Amino acid sequence: FIMNYEQLRAEKMKALKEKDTVKNGVITMLLSGMTYMKKEVGRELTDDECLQVIQKELKQVRESLEMAKGREDTVKELSQQIAILESYLPAQMSAEEVAEKVKNIIAELGVEMVSKNKGVIMKNVMAQLKGKADGKMIGQVVDDLLN
């Protein structure tokens, strides 16, 4: 399930009617990111490009959350924003599912499970799991398997 520009506009109207200021703010952020990207590429965005915008915003909000520790009101709002952004992404894979996929990819590549092959492994894993799992988690799973 991927959220595109038109669906987001409809969600924004719904959020306005429900007076959901947090959701409205998140959607406004996404719409402006998509509009900017649309101008950059000079055409309508693909689902993958819309997904990139959502992931970029999610990463920024997560970073803000890291810095907001101790400020409860800010933490609460950022947590709500993260939940909203995550709801617009395809279902994320668990660490176990990622580990299984990584093992299969390593087997397909026919490379040894050693640290010096991490670059090749990560490149292939990231290409196949793009948008399905968090990059940090994928890196952690690969590190765990290589050690």
PDB file of C-alpha atoms in Angstrom:
ATOM      1  CA  PHE A   1       0.000   0.000   0.000  1.00  0.00           C
ATOM      2  CA  ILE A   2       1.567   3.218  -1.116  1.00  0.00           C
ATOM      3  CA  MET A   3       0.212   6.680  -0.522  1.00  0.00           C
ATOM      4  CA  ASN A   4       0.285   8.926  -3.590  1.00  0.00           C
ATOM      5  CA  TYR A   5      -0.327  12.635  -4.076  1.00  0.00           C
ATOM      6  CA  GLU A   6      -4.078  12.435  -4.763  1.00  0.00           C
ATOM      7  CA  GLN A   7      -4.720  10.097  -1.834  1.00  0.00           C
ATOM      8  CA  LEU A   8      -2.773  12.450   0.422  1.00  0.00           C
ATOM      9  CA  ARG A   9      -4.892  15.411  -0.655  1.00  0.00           C
ATOM     10  CA  ALA A  10      -8.024  13.455   0.259  1.00  0.00           C
ATOM     11  CA  GLU A  11      -6.452  12.505   3.619  1.00  0.00           C
ATOM     12  CA  LYS A  12      -5.628  16.175   4.223  1.00  0.00           C
ATOM     13  CA  MET A  13      -9.274  17.203   3.714  1.00  0.00           C
ATOM     14  CA  LYS A  14     -10.332  14.458   6.120  1.00  0.00           C
ATOM     15  CA  ALA A  15      -7.775  15.590   8.715  1.00  0.00           C
ATOM     16  CA  LEU A  16      -8.988  19.191   8.390  1.00  0.00           C
ATOM     17  CA  LYS A  17     -12.607  18.131   8.915  1.00  0.00           C
ATOM     18  CA  GLU A  18     -11.614  16.080  11.959  1.00  0.00           C
ATOM     19  CA  LYS A  19      -9.480  18.986  13.261  1.00  0.00           C
ATOM     20  CA  ASP A  20      -6.504  16.601  13.477  1.00  0.00           C
ATOM     21  CA  THR A  21      -3.707  19.193  13.463  1.00  0.00           C
ATOM     22  CA  VAL A  22      -0.848  16.683  13.803  1.00  0.00           C
ATOM     23  CA  LYS A  23      -2.001  14.589  10.842  1.00  0.00           C
ATOM     24  CA  ASN A  24      -2.720  17.725   8.832  1.00  0.00           C
ATOM     25  CA  GLY A  25       0.812  18.973   9.533  1.00  0.00           C
ATOM     26  CA  VAL A  26       2.395  15.684   8.500  1.00  0.00           C
ATOM     27  CA  ILE A  27       0.385  15.553   5.268  1.00  0.00           C
ATOM     28  CA  THR A  28       1.229  19.177   4.467  1.00  0.00           C
ATOM     29  CA  MET A  29       4.906  18.303   4.932  1.00  0.00           C
ATOM     30  CA  LEU A  30       4.593  15.302   2.592  1.00  0.00           C
ATOM     31  CA  LEU A  31       2.632  17.208  -0.055  1.00  0.00           C
ATOM     32  CA  SER A  32       5.198  19.988  -0.137  1.00  0.00           C
ATOM     33  CA  GLY A  33       8.026  17.418  -0.385  1.00  0.00           C
ATOM     34  CA  MET A  34       6.241  15.701  -3.271  1.00  0.00           C
ATOM     35  CA  THR A  35       5.485  19.003  -5.014  1.00  0.00           C
ATOM     36  CA  TYR A  36       9.139  19.981  -4.739  1.00  0.00           C
ATOM     37  CA  MET A  37      10.277  16.620  -6.117  1.00  0.00           C
ATOM     38  CA  LYS A  38       7.698  16.839  -8.919  1.00  0.00           C
ATOM     39  CA  LYS A  39       9.149  20.199  -9.996  1.00  0.00           C
ATOM     40  CA  GLU A  40      12.638  18.729  -9.795  1.00  0.00           C
ATOM     41  CA  VAL A  41      11.880  15.751 -12.065  1.00  0.00           C
ATOM     42  CA  GLY A  42       9.459  17.704 -14.267  1.00  0.00           C
ATOM     43  CA  ARG A  43       6.696  15.069 -14.333  1.00  0.00           C
ATOM     44  CA  GLU A  44       4.228  13.223 -12.126  1.00  0.00           C
ATOM     45  CA  LEU A  45       5.906  11.132  -9.418  1.00  0.00           C
ATOM     46  CA  THR A  46       6.033   7.350  -9.522  1.00  0.00           C
ATOM     47  CA  ASP A  47       4.859   5.388  -6.477  1.00  0.00           C
ATOM     48  CA  ASP A  48       8.524   4.722  -5.650  1.00  0.00           C
ATOM     49  CA  GLU A  49       9.296   8.439  -5.664  1.00  0.00           C
ATOM     50  CA  CYS A  50       6.318   9.169  -3.391  1.00  0.00           C
ATOM     51  CA  LEU A  51       7.641   6.430  -1.121  1.00  0.00           C
ATOM     52  CA  GLN A  52      11.078   8.101  -1.074  1.00  0.00           C
ATOM     53  CA  VAL A  53       9.519  11.381   0.075  1.00  0.00           C
ATOM     54  CA  ILE A  54       7.648   9.618   2.902  1.00  0.00           C
ATOM     55  CA  GLN A  55      10.794   7.735   3.985  1.00  0.00           C
ATOM     56  CA  LYS A  56      12.870  10.919   3.941  1.00  0.00           C
ATOM     57  CA  GLU A  57      10.336  12.723   6.146  1.00  0.00           C
ATOM     58  CA  LEU A  58      10.139   9.714   8.479  1.00  0.00           C
ATOM     59  CA  LYS A  59      13.932   9.704   8.836  1.00  0.00           C
ATOM     60  CA  GLN A  60      13.938  13.433   9.671  1.00  0.00           C
ATOM     61  CA  VAL A  61      11.167  13.067  12.261  1.00  0.00           C
ATOM     62  CA  ARG A  62      13.003  10.115  13.861  1.00  0.00           C
ATOM     63  CA  GLU A  63      16.161  12.249  14.074  1.00  0.00           C
ATOM     64  CA  SER A  64      14.147  15.073  15.679  1.00  0.00           C
ATOM     65  CA  LEU A  65      12.773  12.555  18.183  1.00  0.00           C
ATOM     66  CA  GLU A  66      16.323  11.539  19.139  1.00  0.00           C
ATOM     67  CA  MET A  67      17.131  15.181  19.888  1.00  0.00           C
ATOM     68  CA  ALA A  68      13.861  15.867  21.734  1.00  0.00           C
ATOM     69  CA  LYS A  69      14.475  13.408  24.590  1.00  0.00           C
ATOM     70  CA  GLY A  70      13.232  14.877  27.854  1.00  0.00           C
ATOM     71  CA  ARG A  71      10.731  17.287  26.292  1.00  0.00           C
ATOM     72  CA  GLU A  72       7.555  15.278  26.759  1.00  0.00           C
ATOM     73  CA  ASP A  73       5.178  17.424  24.687  1.00  0.00           C
ATOM     74  CA  THR A  74       7.569  17.394  21.712  1.00  0.00           C
ATOM     75  CA  VAL A  75       8.258  13.656  22.083  1.00  0.00           C
ATOM     76  CA  LYS A  76       4.525  12.908  22.114  1.00  0.00           C
ATOM     77  CA  GLU A  77       3.860  14.924  18.950  1.00  0.00           C
ATOM     78  CA  LEU A  78       6.873  13.482  17.100  1.00  0.00           C
ATOM     79  CA  SER A  79       5.792   9.953  18.074  1.00  0.00           C
ATOM     80  CA  GLN A  80       2.341  10.668  16.612  1.00  0.00           C
ATOM     81  CA  GLN A  81       3.968  11.979  13.421  1.00  0.00           C
ATOM     82  CA  ILE A  82       6.089   8.816  13.141  1.00  0.00           C
ATOM     83  CA  ALA A  83       2.997   6.622  13.523  1.00  0.00           C
ATOM     84  CA  ILE A  84       1.186   8.587  10.791  1.00  0.00           C
ATOM     85  CA  LEU A  85       4.168   8.431   8.411  1.00  0.00           C
ATOM     86  CA  GLU A  86       4.620   4.698   9.034  1.00  0.00           C
ATOM     87  CA  SER A  87       0.941   4.130   8.221  1.00  0.00           C
ATOM     88  CA  TYR A  88       1.634   5.507   4.717  1.00  0.00           C
ATOM     89  CA  LEU A  89       4.448   3.045   4.056  1.00  0.00           C
ATOM     90  CA  PRO A  90       4.131  -0.595   3.003  1.00  0.00           C
ATOM     91  CA  ALA A  91       4.187  -3.018   5.940  1.00  0.00           C
ATOM     92  CA  GLN A  92       7.727  -3.177   7.314  1.00  0.00           C
ATOM     93  CA  MET A  93       9.556  -6.489   7.601  1.00  0.00           C
ATOM     94  CA  SER A  94      10.650  -7.841  10.971  1.00  0.00           C
ATOM     95  CA  ALA A  95      14.325  -8.457  11.796  1.00  0.00           C
ATOM     96  CA  GLU A  96      13.727 -12.219  11.410  1.00  0.00           C
ATOM     97  CA  GLU A  97      12.234 -11.760   7.931  1.00  0.00           C
ATOM     98  CA  VAL A  98      15.128  -9.501   6.956  1.00  0.00           C
ATOM     99  CA  ALA A  99      17.681 -12.035   8.250  1.00  0.00           C
ATOM    100  CA  GLU A 100      16.008 -14.789   6.201  1.00  0.00           C
ATOM    101  CA  LYS A 101      16.046 -12.600   3.078  1.00  0.00           C
ATOM    102  CA  VAL A 102      19.694 -11.612   3.660  1.00  0.00           C
ATOM    103  CA  LYS A 103      20.709 -15.293   3.939  1.00  0.00           C
ATOM    104  CA  ASN A 104      18.921 -16.033   0.646  1.00  0.00           C
ATOM    105  CA  ILE A 105      20.587 -13.083  -1.086  1.00  0.00           C
ATOM    106  CA  ILE A 106      24.043 -14.138   0.182  1.00  0.00           C
ATOM    107  CA  ALA A 107      23.381 -17.665  -1.118  1.00  0.00           C
ATOM    108  CA  GLU A 108      22.249 -16.283  -4.517  1.00  0.00           C
ATOM    109  CA  LEU A 109      25.347 -14.079  -4.737  1.00  0.00           C
ATOM    110  CA  GLY A 110      27.569 -16.989  -3.785  1.00  0.00           C
ATOM    111  CA  VAL A 111      29.803 -14.813  -1.601  1.00  0.00           C
ATOM    112  CA  GLU A 112      31.350 -15.775   1.719  1.00  0.00           C
ATOM    113  CA  MET A 113      29.687 -14.478   4.867  1.00  0.00           C
ATOM    114  CA  VAL A 114      32.664 -12.320   5.855  1.00  0.00           C
ATOM    115  CA  SER A 115      32.974  -8.625   6.678  1.00  0.00           C
ATOM    116  CA  LYS A 116      34.942  -7.744   3.527  1.00  0.00           C
ATOM    117  CA  ASN A 117      31.882  -8.711   1.451  1.00  0.00           C
ATOM    118  CA  LYS A 118      29.550  -6.437   3.443  1.00  0.00           C
ATOM    119  CA  GLY A 119      29.471  -3.762   0.704  1.00  0.00           C
ATOM    120  CA  VAL A 120      28.352  -6.188  -2.005  1.00  0.00           C
ATOM    121  CA  ILE A 121      25.839  -7.830   0.325  1.00  0.00           C
ATOM    122  CA  MET A 122      24.363  -4.506   1.550  1.00  0.00           C
ATOM    123  CA  LYS A 123      24.052  -3.147  -1.995  1.00  0.00           C
ATOM    124  CA  ASN A 124      22.012  -6.175  -3.103  1.00  0.00           C
ATOM    125  CA  VAL A 125      19.958  -6.377   0.087  1.00  0.00           C
ATOM    126  CA  MET A 126      19.077  -2.659   0.028  1.00  0.00           C
ATOM    127  CA  ALA A 127      18.029  -2.901  -3.626  1.00  0.00           C
ATOM    128  CA  GLN A 128      15.667  -5.804  -2.893  1.00  0.00           C
ATOM    129  CA  LEU A 129      14.272  -4.570   0.431  1.00  0.00           C
ATOM    130  CA  LYS A 130      13.931  -0.884  -0.466  1.00  0.00           C
ATOM    131  CA  GLY A 131      10.941   0.536   1.381  1.00  0.00           C
ATOM    132  CA  LYS A 132      10.191  -2.771   3.098  1.00  0.00           C
ATOM    133  CA  ALA A 133      12.555  -2.429   6.037  1.00  0.00           C
ATOM    134  CA  ASP A 134      14.525   0.241   7.866  1.00  0.00           C
ATOM    135  CA  GLY A 135      18.067   0.705   6.537  1.00  0.00           C
ATOM    136  CA  LYS A 136      19.619   0.789  10.025  1.00  0.00           C
ATOM    137  CA  MET A 137      17.940  -2.489  10.925  1.00  0.00           C
ATOM    138  CA  ILE A 138      19.106  -4.109   7.676  1.00  0.00           C
ATOM    139  CA  GLY A 139      22.680  -2.991   8.441  1.00  0.00           C
ATOM    140  CA  GLN A 140      22.425  -4.437  11.953  1.00  0.00           C
ATOM    141  CA  VAL A 141      21.082  -7.770  10.661  1.00  0.00           C
ATOM    142  CA  VAL A 142      23.866  -8.015   8.068  1.00  0.00           C
ATOM    143  CA  ASP A 143      26.496  -7.190  10.721  1.00  0.00           C
ATOM    144  CA  ASP A 144      25.057  -9.858  13.046  1.00  0.00           C
ATOM    145  CA  LEU A 145      25.148 -12.480  10.270  1.00  0.00           C
ATOM    146  CA  LEU A 146      28.713 -11.598   9.264  1.00  0.00           C
ATOM    147  CA  ASN A 147      30.124 -11.909  12.774  1.00  0.00           C
TER     148      ASN A 147
END
